[in-house]
Short mmCIF file of C-alpha atoms in Angstrom, two decimals:
data_model
loop_
_atom_site.label_atom_id
_atom_site.label_comp_id
_atom_site.label_asym_id
_atom_site.label_seq_id
_atom_site.Cartn_x
_atom_site.Cartn_y
_atom_site.Cartn_z
CA MET Y 27 56.48 -35.39 231.84
CA THR Y 28 59.35 -37.83 231.68
CA ILE Y 29 60.02 -40.26 234.49
CA LYS Y 30 63.48 -41.74 234.80
CA ASN Y 31 63.79 -45.52 234.74
CA THR Y 32 65.51 -45.42 238.13
CA THR Y 33 62.56 -43.50 239.57
CA ILE Y 34 60.16 -46.13 238.23
CA THR Y 35 62.28 -48.91 239.71
CA LYS Y 36 62.16 -47.14 243.08
CA GLY Y 37 58.38 -46.79 242.71
CA PHE Y 38 58.00 -50.55 242.34
CA ILE Y 39 60.18 -51.13 245.40
CA ILE Y 40 58.33 -48.53 247.48
CA SER Y 41 54.99 -50.02 246.45
CA GLY Y 42 56.18 -53.45 247.54
CA LEU Y 43 57.45 -52.12 250.85
CA MET Y 44 54.15 -50.34 251.46
CA ASN Y 45 52.37 -53.66 250.96
CA ALA Y 46 54.85 -55.33 253.29
CA SER Y 47 53.87 -52.81 255.96
CA VAL Y 48 50.88 -55.09 256.65
CA LEU Y 49 53.38 -57.01 258.76
CA ILE Y 50 53.70 -53.97 261.02
CA PHE Y 51 50.03 -53.01 261.17
CA SER Y 52 48.94 -56.60 261.72
CA ARG Y 53 51.74 -57.18 264.23
CA LEU Y 54 52.91 -60.16 262.17
CA PHE Y 55 49.32 -61.32 261.62
CA THR Y 56 48.42 -61.28 265.33
CA ASN Y 57 46.23 -58.13 265.27
CA SER Y 58 42.72 -59.59 265.11
CA THR Y 59 41.08 -56.14 264.96
CA ILE Y 60 41.99 -55.69 261.28
CA ALA Y 61 40.20 -58.90 260.30
CA GLU Y 62 37.30 -58.16 262.64
CA PHE Y 63 36.33 -54.99 260.76
CA ASP Y 64 36.59 -56.52 257.26
CA PRO Y 65 36.77 -60.32 257.50
CA ASN Y 66 36.24 -60.88 253.78
CA VAL Y 67 39.13 -58.76 252.52
CA MET Y 68 41.44 -58.26 255.49
CA SER Y 69 41.60 -61.72 257.06
CA ASN Y 70 45.08 -63.01 257.82
CA PHE Y 71 44.93 -64.76 254.45
CA GLY Y 72 43.99 -61.48 252.78
CA LEU Y 73 46.85 -59.69 254.52
CA LEU Y 74 49.23 -62.45 253.44
CA MET Y 75 48.10 -61.98 249.84
CA ILE Y 76 48.76 -58.24 250.14
CA LEU Y 77 52.30 -59.14 251.20
CA ILE Y 78 52.63 -61.50 248.22
CA TRP Y 79 51.47 -58.77 245.80
CA GLY Y 80 54.13 -56.52 247.34
CA LEU Y 81 56.79 -59.13 246.68
CA ALA Y 82 55.57 -59.34 243.09
CA TYR Y 83 56.03 -55.57 242.65
CA ILE Y 84 59.55 -55.76 244.03
CA SER Y 85 60.38 -58.78 241.87
CA VAL Y 86 59.87 -56.82 238.64
CA ALA Y 87 61.36 -53.51 239.84
CA LYS Y 88 64.38 -53.79 237.56
CA SER Y 89 62.64 -55.55 234.66
CA TYR Y 90 59.21 -53.87 234.61
CA ASP Y 91 59.78 -52.81 230.99
CA LYS Y 92 59.63 -56.49 229.95
CA VAL Y 93 56.28 -57.19 231.66
CA LYS Y 94 53.95 -54.43 230.44
CA TRP Y 95 50.79 -56.52 230.86
CA LEU Y 96 51.75 -57.53 234.39
CA VAL Y 97 52.11 -53.84 235.22
CA GLY Y 98 48.59 -53.41 233.83
CA ILE Y 99 47.40 -56.20 236.14
CA PHE Y 100 49.08 -54.44 239.06
CA ALA Y 101 47.07 -51.31 238.18
CA ILE Y 102 43.81 -53.30 238.09
CA GLU Y 103 44.63 -54.91 241.44
CA LYS Y 104 45.25 -51.48 243.00
CA LEU Y 105 42.03 -50.14 241.45
CA ILE Y 106 40.05 -52.99 243.03
CA TYR Y 107 41.57 -52.46 246.48
CA GLY Y 108 41.04 -48.70 246.16
CA CYS Y 109 37.36 -49.18 245.33
CA VAL Y 110 36.94 -51.72 248.15
CA TRP Y 111 38.47 -49.18 250.55
CA ILE Y 112 36.12 -46.39 249.42
CA HIS Y 113 33.16 -48.73 249.92
CA TRP Y 114 34.48 -49.66 253.37
CA ILE Y 115 35.08 -46.03 254.41
CA LEU Y 116 31.58 -45.02 253.28
CA ASN Y 117 29.93 -47.86 255.18
CA ASN Y 118 31.92 -48.06 258.41
CA ASN Y 119 32.86 -45.83 261.32
CA ILE Y 120 36.64 -45.53 261.41
CA SER Y 121 36.53 -44.16 264.96
CA GLU Y 122 35.24 -47.56 266.14
CA VAL Y 123 38.40 -49.15 264.75
CA TYR Y 124 40.61 -46.56 266.47
CA GLU Y 125 38.80 -47.16 269.76
CA LYS Y 126 39.59 -50.85 269.53
CA ASP Y 127 43.16 -50.64 268.18
CA LEU Y 128 45.31 -47.70 267.06
CA MET Y 129 47.33 -49.71 264.51
CA ALA Y 130 44.18 -51.11 262.90
CA GLY Y 131 42.70 -47.60 262.78
CA VAL Y 132 45.76 -46.20 261.06
CA PHE Y 133 45.74 -49.15 258.66
CA TYR Y 134 42.12 -48.57 257.64
CA SER Y 135 42.73 -44.83 257.37
CA ILE Y 136 45.60 -45.11 254.90
CA TYR Y 137 45.53 -48.39 252.99
CA GLY Y 138 43.17 -47.13 250.31
CA ILE Y 139 45.06 -43.89 249.81
CA ASN Y 140 48.16 -45.99 249.23
CA ASP Y 141 46.26 -48.14 246.72
CA TRP Y 142 45.00 -45.11 244.78
CA VAL Y 143 48.50 -43.56 244.66
CA PHE Y 144 50.03 -46.76 243.31
CA PHE Y 145 47.11 -47.35 240.94
CA ILE Y 146 48.06 -44.03 239.33
CA PHE Y 147 51.74 -45.00 239.37
CA PHE Y 148 51.12 -48.38 237.70
CA ILE Y 149 48.76 -46.85 235.10
CA VAL Y 150 51.35 -44.20 234.22
CA VAL Y 151 54.05 -46.88 233.86
CA PHE Y 152 51.72 -49.10 231.81
CA LEU Y 153 50.82 -46.22 229.47
CA ARG Y 154 54.48 -45.27 229.14
CA LEU Y 155 55.37 -48.84 228.23
CA SER Y 156 52.47 -49.00 225.78
CA LYS Y 157 53.65 -45.81 224.10
CA LEU Y 158 57.24 -47.06 223.91
CA LYS Y 159 56.13 -50.34 222.35
CA ASP Y 160 53.94 -48.51 219.82
CA ASN Y 161 56.79 -46.17 218.85
CA GLY Y 162 59.52 -48.79 219.04
#
């Protein structure tokens, strides 16, 4: 399977925009329900850091091929958030979040799926870059 460079660039931009969606779900960091249900990871500071990671993805969208190891770090970061989400889903009642706030409920329902999708994306890009470097 060959992925075009333009498709990969779009993937980095989409990943960044998905992270930036925390601005919507958190209502510009005013939605206290998100932090209430996971104060260690999803505090306003944690949400701000998610936004910063998103900006990092966008910043390398057109030069990702020059930062293979950073792409690998992006994959690790997504793996960590994906695992944290699975742990959260297994140990919490999502309906309680929905009862308190619809936007927070939607956020907790989808953020981990997003992280797993982009973990796979970043791993595929990292492996592609590793193969290119080995053959080049």
